Amino acid sequence: MSTVSSPGTPEGMPPHPEDGTRRSFMKQAGGLLGLALAPPLVAQAERLTAFSNNIQGATDITLRVNGQARLLRVEPRVTLLDALRERLDLTGTKKGCDQGQCGACTVLVEGQRINSCLALAVMQQGKEITTIEGLATGDELHPMQAAFIKHDGFQCGYCTPGQILSAVACVSEGHATTDDQAREWMSGNLCRCGAYPNILAAVRDVAAHSAQG
Ligand code: FES
Ligand code: FES
């Protein structure tokens, strides 16, 4: 019975040595290639997990959240959202889709709004992170929090922390100067209760006052 040699292994030659270095390199390269070729329909969170599964081991990191340095030990695949909620007990940041589609998990990093479900915690070291818990000054609400209450900008409130943080950034970016513009730049934050008219009123109210001030 004839034998078939495996591709790339000439007849009579020993197979290539499979030392750990080569194997782990191929594993990493394969993971990166898979990540690059993954179709856009694959959830970003799955893509991150696929990548980080190739890098193992927990790491000690320090996150600067709401003005405080917080030390925690996380695996590289842990998202910023899970680090905030499950390791630091900052449950004001909500998990909706966990796929970058609803905006419930919005936080500010260096003043920029991001979906924390799409960000790895280990990549946020040294950056200033603001969650809904850090927006008020003592007992004094942030103007955007006060405006949401004034304009009844929430019903169940699940989307509200993300909406408020996104709204704060939207105004500071200068993207809330008209109703249409504010709607467009807030469109990454979904509200299942449909509180959009009241959310818009709150955003425009704060934008108008900040323009005057
Ligand atoms: S939970 Fe992050 S965008 Fe939906
Ligand atoms: S207030 Fe219920 S999801 Fe927005």
PDB file of C-alpha atoms and ligand atoms in Angstrom:
ATOM      1  CA  MET A   1       0.000   0.000   0.000  1.00  0.00           C
ATOM      2  CA  SER A   2       1.429   3.360  -0.978  1.00  0.00           C
ATOM      3  CA  THR A   3       1.767   6.126   1.543  1.00  0.00           C
ATOM      4  CA  VAL A   4       1.071   9.770   0.869  1.00  0.00           C
ATOM      5  CA  SER A   5       3.537  12.262   2.286  1.00  0.00           C
ATOM      6  CA  SER A   6       2.099  15.325   3.895  1.00  0.00           C
ATOM      7  CA  PRO A   7       2.294  18.595   1.904  1.00  0.00           C
ATOM      8  CA  GLY A   8       5.636  20.333   2.254  1.00  0.00           C
ATOM      9  CA  THR A   9       7.372  17.203   3.635  1.00  0.00           C
ATOM     10  CA  PRO A  10       9.563  15.646   0.930  1.00  0.00           C
ATOM     11  CA  GLU A  11       9.676  11.828   0.769  1.00  0.00           C
ATOM     12  CA  GLY A  12      12.270  10.428   3.165  1.00  0.00           C
ATOM     13  CA  MET A  13      12.885  13.720   4.955  1.00  0.00           C
ATOM     14  CA  PRO A  14      12.040  14.062   8.636  1.00  0.00           C
ATOM     15  CA  PRO A  15       9.216  16.440   9.429  1.00  0.00           C
ATOM     16  CA  HIS A  16      10.136  19.972  10.489  1.00  0.00           C
ATOM     17  CA  PRO A  17      10.894  20.187  14.192  1.00  0.00           C
ATOM     18  CA  GLU A  18       7.884  21.489  16.100  1.00  0.00           C
ATOM     19  CA  ASP A  19       9.638  23.334  18.879  1.00  0.00           C
ATOM     20  CA  GLY A  20       7.584  25.479  21.231  1.00  0.00           C
ATOM     21  CA  THR A  21       8.842  28.760  19.827  1.00  0.00           C
ATOM     22  CA  ARG A  22       7.791  27.968  16.273  1.00  0.00           C
ATOM     23  CA  ARG A  23       4.479  26.525  17.375  1.00  0.00           C
ATOM     24  CA  SER A  24       3.592  29.491  19.533  1.00  0.00           C
ATOM     25  CA  PHE A  25       4.649  31.869  16.750  1.00  0.00           C
ATOM     26  CA  MET A  26       2.395  30.057  14.271  1.00  0.00           C
ATOM     27  CA  LYS A  27      -0.463  30.129  16.792  1.00  0.00           C
ATOM     28  CA  GLN A  28      -0.108  33.877  17.290  1.00  0.00           C
ATOM     29  CA  ALA A  29       0.254  34.492  13.551  1.00  0.00           C
ATOM     30  CA  GLY A  30      -2.795  32.326  12.867  1.00  0.00           C
ATOM     31  CA  GLY A  31      -4.787  34.216  15.452  1.00  0.00           C
ATOM     32  CA  LEU A  32      -3.815  37.569  13.977  1.00  0.00           C
ATOM     33  CA  LEU A  33      -4.606  36.402  10.443  1.00  0.00           C
ATOM     34  CA  GLY A  34      -7.957  35.066  11.572  1.00  0.00           C
ATOM     35  CA  LEU A  35      -8.647  38.376  13.255  1.00  0.00           C
ATOM     36  CA  ALA A  36      -7.755  40.314  10.120  1.00  0.00           C
ATOM     37  CA  LEU A  37      -9.912  38.113   7.901  1.00  0.00           C
ATOM     38  CA  ALA A  38     -12.912  37.852  10.207  1.00  0.00           C
ATOM     39  CA  PRO A  39     -16.029  39.138   8.436  1.00  0.00           C
ATOM     40  CA  PRO A  40     -17.481  42.407   9.688  1.00  0.00           C
ATOM     41  CA  LEU A  41     -20.598  40.586  10.868  1.00  0.00           C
ATOM     42  CA  VAL A  42     -18.556  38.821  13.541  1.00  0.00           C
ATOM     43  CA  ALA A  43     -19.101  40.763  16.736  1.00  0.00           C
ATOM     44  CA  GLN A  44     -16.181  42.942  17.703  1.00  0.00           C
ATOM     45  CA  ALA A  45     -16.221  41.413  21.168  1.00  0.00           C
ATOM     46  CA  GLU A  46     -15.708  37.952  19.628  1.00  0.00           C
ATOM     47  CA  ARG A  47     -12.865  39.280  17.530  1.00  0.00           C
ATOM     48  CA  LEU A  48     -11.202  40.721  20.618  1.00  0.00           C
ATOM     49  CA  THR A  49     -11.684  37.457  22.492  1.00  0.00           C
ATOM     50  CA  ALA A  50     -10.285  35.435  19.587  1.00  0.00           C
ATOM     51  CA  PHE A  51      -7.206  37.633  19.593  1.00  0.00           C
ATOM     52  CA  SER A  52      -6.686  37.727  23.330  1.00  0.00           C
ATOM     53  CA  ASN A  53      -7.147  33.963  23.703  1.00  0.00           C
ATOM     54  CA  ASN A  54      -3.732  33.701  22.090  1.00  0.00           C
ATOM     55  CA  ILE A  55      -2.157  35.727  24.870  1.00  0.00           C
ATOM     56  CA  GLN A  56      -2.507  34.066  28.216  1.00  0.00           C
ATOM     57  CA  GLY A  57      -2.012  35.022  31.832  1.00  0.00           C
ATOM     58  CA  ALA A  58      -3.435  37.603  34.179  1.00  0.00           C
ATOM     59  CA  THR A  59      -1.719  40.957  34.551  1.00  0.00           C
ATOM     60  CA  ASP A  60      -1.728  43.561  37.307  1.00  0.00           C
ATOM     61  CA  ILE A  61      -2.917  46.855  35.928  1.00  0.00           C
ATOM     62  CA  THR A  62      -3.805  50.244  37.321  1.00  0.00           C
ATOM     63  CA  LEU A  63      -6.772  52.076  35.915  1.00  0.00           C
ATOM     64  CA  ARG A  64      -7.407  55.709  36.700  1.00  0.00           C
ATOM     65  CA  VAL A  65     -11.182  55.886  37.139  1.00  0.00           C
ATOM     66  CA  ASN A  66     -13.064  58.981  38.264  1.00  0.00           C
ATOM     67  CA  GLY A  67      -9.861  60.531  39.566  1.00  0.00           C
ATOM     68  CA  GLN A  68      -8.759  57.488  41.576  1.00  0.00           C
ATOM     69  CA  ALA A  69      -6.055  54.941  40.803  1.00  0.00           C
ATOM     70  CA  ARG A  70      -7.563  51.447  41.003  1.00  0.00           C
ATOM     71  CA  LEU A  71      -5.337  48.365  41.021  1.00  0.00           C
ATOM     72  CA  LEU A  72      -6.761  45.153  39.578  1.00  0.00           C
ATOM     73  CA  ARG A  73      -5.621  41.846  38.133  1.00  0.00           C
ATOM     74  CA  VAL A  74      -7.149  40.969  34.777  1.00  0.00           C
ATOM     75  CA  GLU A  75      -6.606  38.630  31.866  1.00  0.00           C
ATOM     76  CA  PRO A  76      -5.774  40.448  28.637  1.00  0.00           C
ATOM     77  CA  ARG A  77      -9.156  39.549  27.134  1.00  0.00           C
ATOM     78  CA  VAL A  78     -11.159  41.395  29.821  1.00  0.00           C
ATOM     79  CA  THR A  79     -13.013  44.367  28.398  1.00  0.00           C
ATOM     80  CA  LEU A  80     -13.053  47.736  30.087  1.00  0.00           C
ATOM     81  CA  LEU A  81     -16.799  47.268  30.610  1.00  0.00           C
ATOM     82  CA  ASP A  82     -16.349  44.014  32.542  1.00  0.00           C
ATOM     83  CA  ALA A  83     -13.419  45.422  34.503  1.00  0.00           C
ATOM     84  CA  LEU A  84     -15.527  48.388  35.604  1.00  0.00           C
ATOM     85  CA  ARG A  85     -18.637  46.402  36.470  1.00  0.00           C
ATOM     86  CA  GLU A  86     -17.277  43.131  37.807  1.00  0.00           C
ATOM     87  CA  ARG A  87     -13.902  44.062  39.275  1.00  0.00           C
ATOM     88  CA  LEU A  88     -14.454  47.629  40.424  1.00  0.00           C
ATOM     89  CA  ASP A  89     -18.182  47.434  41.282  1.00  0.00           C
ATOM     90  CA  LEU A  90     -18.934  50.445  39.088  1.00  0.00           C
ATOM     91  CA  THR A  91     -22.243  49.057  37.846  1.00  0.00           C
ATOM     92  CA  GLY A  92     -23.574  52.400  36.660  1.00  0.00           C
ATOM     93  CA  THR A  93     -22.057  51.559  33.278  1.00  0.00           C
ATOM     94  CA  LYS A  94     -24.568  49.223  31.647  1.00  0.00           C
ATOM     95  CA  LYS A  95     -24.090  46.193  29.443  1.00  0.00           C
ATOM     96  CA  GLY A  96     -26.646  46.105  26.639  1.00  0.00           C
ATOM     97  CA  CYS A  97     -25.599  44.317  23.462  1.00  0.00           C
ATOM     98  CA  ASP A  98     -21.922  43.728  24.404  1.00  0.00           C
ATOM     99  CA  GLN A  99     -21.234  44.116  20.679  1.00  0.00           C
ATOM    100  CA  GLY A 100     -20.731  47.832  20.141  1.00  0.00           C
ATOM    101  CA  GLN A 101     -24.218  48.482  18.832  1.00  0.00           C
ATOM    102  CA  CYS A 102     -26.291  50.098  21.585  1.00  0.00           C
ATOM    103  CA  GLY A 103     -24.071  52.606  23.419  1.00  0.00           C
ATOM    104  CA  ALA A 104     -25.295  51.536  26.886  1.00  0.00           C
ATOM    105  CA  CYS A 105     -21.684  50.986  27.957  1.00  0.00           C
ATOM    106  CA  THR A 106     -20.421  54.445  26.926  1.00  0.00           C
ATOM    107  CA  VAL A 107     -17.722  55.933  29.150  1.00  0.00           C
ATOM    108  CA  LEU A 108     -15.266  58.768  28.620  1.00  0.00           C
ATOM    109  CA  VAL A 109     -11.580  58.007  28.130  1.00  0.00           C
ATOM    110  CA  GLU A 110      -9.461  61.150  28.052  1.00  0.00           C
ATOM    111  CA  GLY A 111     -12.720  63.046  27.481  1.00  0.00           C
ATOM    112  CA  GLN A 112     -13.597  61.006  24.373  1.00  0.00           C
ATOM    113  CA  ARG A 113     -16.662  58.752  24.392  1.00  0.00           C
ATOM    114  CA  ILE A 114     -16.039  55.086  23.718  1.00  0.00           C
ATOM    115  CA  ASN A 115     -18.011  51.857  23.891  1.00  0.00           C
ATOM    116  CA  SER A 116     -16.331  50.169  26.831  1.00  0.00           C
ATOM    117  CA  CYS A 117     -17.488  46.736  25.622  1.00  0.00           C
ATOM    118  CA  LEU A 118     -15.119  47.131  22.666  1.00  0.00           C
ATOM    119  CA  ALA A 119     -12.072  48.258  24.651  1.00  0.00           C
ATOM    120  CA  LEU A 120      -9.611  46.007  26.454  1.00  0.00           C
ATOM    121  CA  ALA A 121      -8.934  47.040  30.049  1.00  0.00           C
ATOM    122  CA  VAL A 122      -5.171  46.455  29.726  1.00  0.00           C
ATOM    123  CA  MET A 123      -5.005  49.089  26.996  1.00  0.00           C
ATOM    124  CA  GLN A 124      -6.466  51.860  29.170  1.00  0.00           C
ATOM    125  CA  GLN A 125      -3.617  52.196  31.660  1.00  0.00           C
ATOM    126  CA  GLY A 126      -2.537  55.768  32.284  1.00  0.00           C
ATOM    127  CA  LYS A 127      -5.689  57.203  30.726  1.00  0.00           C
ATOM    128  CA  GLU A 128      -8.343  59.194  32.573  1.00  0.00           C
ATOM    129  CA  ILE A 129     -11.585  57.219  32.598  1.00  0.00           C
ATOM    130  CA  THR A 130     -14.891  58.812  33.601  1.00  0.00           C
ATOM    131  CA  THR A 131     -17.980  56.748  34.368  1.00  0.00           C
ATOM    132  CA  ILE A 132     -21.423  57.956  35.383  1.00  0.00           C
ATOM    133  CA  GLU A 133     -20.380  57.579  39.035  1.00  0.00           C
ATOM    134  CA  GLY A 134     -17.721  60.254  38.541  1.00  0.00           C
ATOM    135  CA  LEU A 135     -19.769  62.917  36.808  1.00  0.00           C
ATOM    136  CA  ALA A 136     -21.317  64.707  39.774  1.00  0.00           C
ATOM    137  CA  THR A 137     -19.260  66.936  42.043  1.00  0.00           C
ATOM    138  CA  GLY A 138     -20.137  65.773  45.532  1.00  0.00           C
ATOM    139  CA  ASP A 139     -23.899  66.281  45.874  1.00  0.00           C
ATOM    140  CA  GLU A 140     -24.043  68.607  42.887  1.00  0.00           C
ATOM    141  CA  LEU A 141     -25.197  66.913  39.711  1.00  0.00           C
ATOM    142  CA  HIS A 142     -23.419  67.511  36.440  1.00  0.00           C
ATOM    143  CA  PRO A 143     -25.518  69.924  34.292  1.00  0.00           C
ATOM    144  CA  MET A 144     -26.302  67.068  31.888  1.00  0.00           C
ATOM    145  CA  GLN A 145     -27.611  64.877  34.722  1.00  0.00           C
ATOM    146  CA  ALA A 146     -29.758  67.779  35.936  1.00  0.00           C
ATOM    147  CA  ALA A 147     -31.044  68.400  32.393  1.00  0.00           C
ATOM    148  CA  PHE A 148     -32.061  64.753  31.967  1.00  0.00           C
ATOM    149  CA  ILE A 149     -34.132  65.028  35.144  1.00  0.00           C
ATOM    150  CA  LYS A 150     -35.577  68.418  34.148  1.00  0.00           C
ATOM    151  CA  HIS A 151     -36.624  67.165  30.700  1.00  0.00           C
ATOM    152  CA  ASP A 152     -37.683  63.663  31.777  1.00  0.00           C
ATOM    153  CA  GLY A 153     -35.027  62.131  29.529  1.00  0.00           C
ATOM    154  CA  PHE A 154     -35.503  58.571  30.694  1.00  0.00           C
ATOM    155  CA  GLN A 155     -38.116  55.947  31.410  1.00  0.00           C
ATOM    156  CA  CYS A 156     -36.597  52.659  32.577  1.00  0.00           C
ATOM    157  CA  GLY A 157     -33.219  54.387  32.805  1.00  0.00           C
ATOM    158  CA  TYR A 158     -31.163  51.513  31.432  1.00  0.00           C
ATOM    159  CA  CYS A 159     -29.658  53.496  28.578  1.00  0.00           C
ATOM    160  CA  THR A 160     -29.370  56.662  30.655  1.00  0.00           C
ATOM    161  CA  PRO A 161     -25.774  56.479  31.969  1.00  0.00           C
ATOM    162  CA  GLY A 162     -24.467  55.889  28.450  1.00  0.00           C
ATOM    163  CA  GLN A 163     -26.748  58.557  27.024  1.00  0.00           C
ATOM    164  CA  ILE A 164     -25.570  61.112  29.585  1.00  0.00           C
ATOM    165  CA  LEU A 165     -21.857  60.444  29.046  1.00  0.00           C
ATOM    166  CA  SER A 166     -22.326  60.497  25.302  1.00  0.00           C
ATOM    167  CA  ALA A 167     -24.294  63.753  25.614  1.00  0.00           C
ATOM    168  CA  VAL A 168     -21.534  65.366  27.692  1.00  0.00           C
ATOM    169  CA  ALA A 169     -19.017  64.526  24.956  1.00  0.00           C
ATOM    170  CA  CYS A 170     -21.428  65.527  22.188  1.00  0.00           C
ATOM    171  CA  VAL A 171     -21.752  69.034  23.645  1.00  0.00           C
ATOM    172  CA  SER A 172     -18.023  69.430  24.330  1.00  0.00           C
ATOM    173  CA  GLU A 173     -17.278  68.305  20.759  1.00  0.00           C
ATOM    174  CA  GLY A 174     -19.552  71.098  19.494  1.00  0.00           C
ATOM    175  CA  HIS A 175     -21.875  68.578  17.892  1.00  0.00           C
ATOM    176  CA  ALA A 176     -25.114  69.720  19.500  1.00  0.00           C
ATOM    177  CA  THR A 177     -25.647  73.114  17.881  1.00  0.00           C
ATOM    178  CA  THR A 178     -28.859  72.100  16.074  1.00  0.00           C
ATOM    179  CA  ASP A 179     -31.511  69.454  16.720  1.00  0.00           C
ATOM    180  CA  ASP A 180     -30.548  67.500  13.611  1.00  0.00           C
ATOM    181  CA  GLN A 181     -26.860  67.606  14.447  1.00  0.00           C
ATOM    182  CA  ALA A 182     -27.440  66.490  18.024  1.00  0.00           C
ATOM    183  CA  ARG A 183     -29.689  63.642  16.817  1.00  0.00           C
ATOM    184  CA  GLU A 184     -27.020  62.522  14.367  1.00  0.00           C
ATOM    185  CA  TRP A 185     -24.165  62.636  16.876  1.00  0.00           C
ATOM    186  CA  MET A 186     -26.219  60.900  19.559  1.00  0.00           C
ATOM    187  CA  SER A 187     -27.400  58.183  17.174  1.00  0.00           C
ATOM    188  CA  GLY A 188     -24.963  55.608  18.560  1.00  0.00           C
ATOM    189  CA  ASN A 189     -26.956  55.517  21.800  1.00  0.00           C
ATOM    190  CA  LEU A 190     -30.158  53.528  21.541  1.00  0.00           C
ATOM    191  CA  CYS A 191     -33.122  53.826  23.894  1.00  0.00           C
ATOM    192  CA  ARG A 192     -35.572  50.942  23.993  1.00  0.00           C
ATOM    193  CA  CYS A 193     -38.116  53.136  25.738  1.00  0.00           C
ATOM    194  CA  GLY A 194     -38.011  55.720  22.966  1.00  0.00           C
ATOM    195  CA  ALA A 195     -37.246  58.675  25.223  1.00  0.00           C
ATOM    196  CA  TYR A 196     -35.476  60.389  22.330  1.00  0.00           C
ATOM    197  CA  PRO A 197     -37.429  63.701  22.227  1.00  0.00           C
ATOM    198  CA  ASN A 198     -36.720  64.321  25.909  1.00  0.00           C
ATOM    199  CA  ILE A 199     -33.088  63.244  25.636  1.00  0.00           C
ATOM    200  CA  LEU A 200     -32.686  65.655  22.720  1.00  0.00           C
ATOM    201  CA  ALA A 201     -34.280  68.443  24.750  1.00  0.00           C
ATOM    202  CA  ALA A 202     -31.795  67.825  27.571  1.00  0.00           C
ATOM    203  CA  VAL A 203     -28.794  67.803  25.240  1.00  0.00           C
ATOM    204  CA  ARG A 204     -29.890  70.983  23.474  1.00  0.00           C
ATOM    205  CA  ASP A 205     -30.601  72.716  26.779  1.00  0.00           C
ATOM    206  CA  VAL A 206     -27.070  72.059  28.050  1.00  0.00           C
ATOM    207  CA  ALA A 207     -25.572  72.978  24.668  1.00  0.00           C
ATOM    208  CA  ALA A 208     -27.455  76.287  24.678  1.00  0.00           C
ATOM    209  CA  HIS A 209     -26.288  77.126  28.185  1.00  0.00           C
ATOM    210  CA  SER A 210     -22.687  76.179  27.475  1.00  0.00           C
ATOM    211  CA  ALA A 211     -22.737  78.359  24.327  1.00  0.00           C
ATOM    212  CA  GLN A 212     -23.958  81.297  26.444  1.00  0.00           C
ATOM    213  CA  GLY A 213     -21.432  80.658  29.195  1.00  0.00           C
TER     214      GLY A 213
HETATM  215  S1  FES B   1     -22.995  47.189  25.487  1.00  0.00           S
HETATM  216 FE1  FES B   1     -21.427  48.228  24.482  1.00  0.00          FE
HETATM  217  S2  FES B   1     -22.387  49.089  22.746  1.00  0.00           S
HETATM  218 FE2  FES B   1     -23.927  47.843  23.620  1.00  0.00          FE
HETATM  219  S1  FES B   2     -34.965  54.887  29.171  1.00  0.00           S
HETATM  220 FE1  FES B   2     -35.339  52.769  28.923  1.00  0.00          FE
HETATM  221  S2  FES B   2     -33.845  52.196  27.449  1.00  0.00           S
HETATM  222 FE2  FES B   2     -33.741  54.326  27.484  1.00  0.00          FE
END
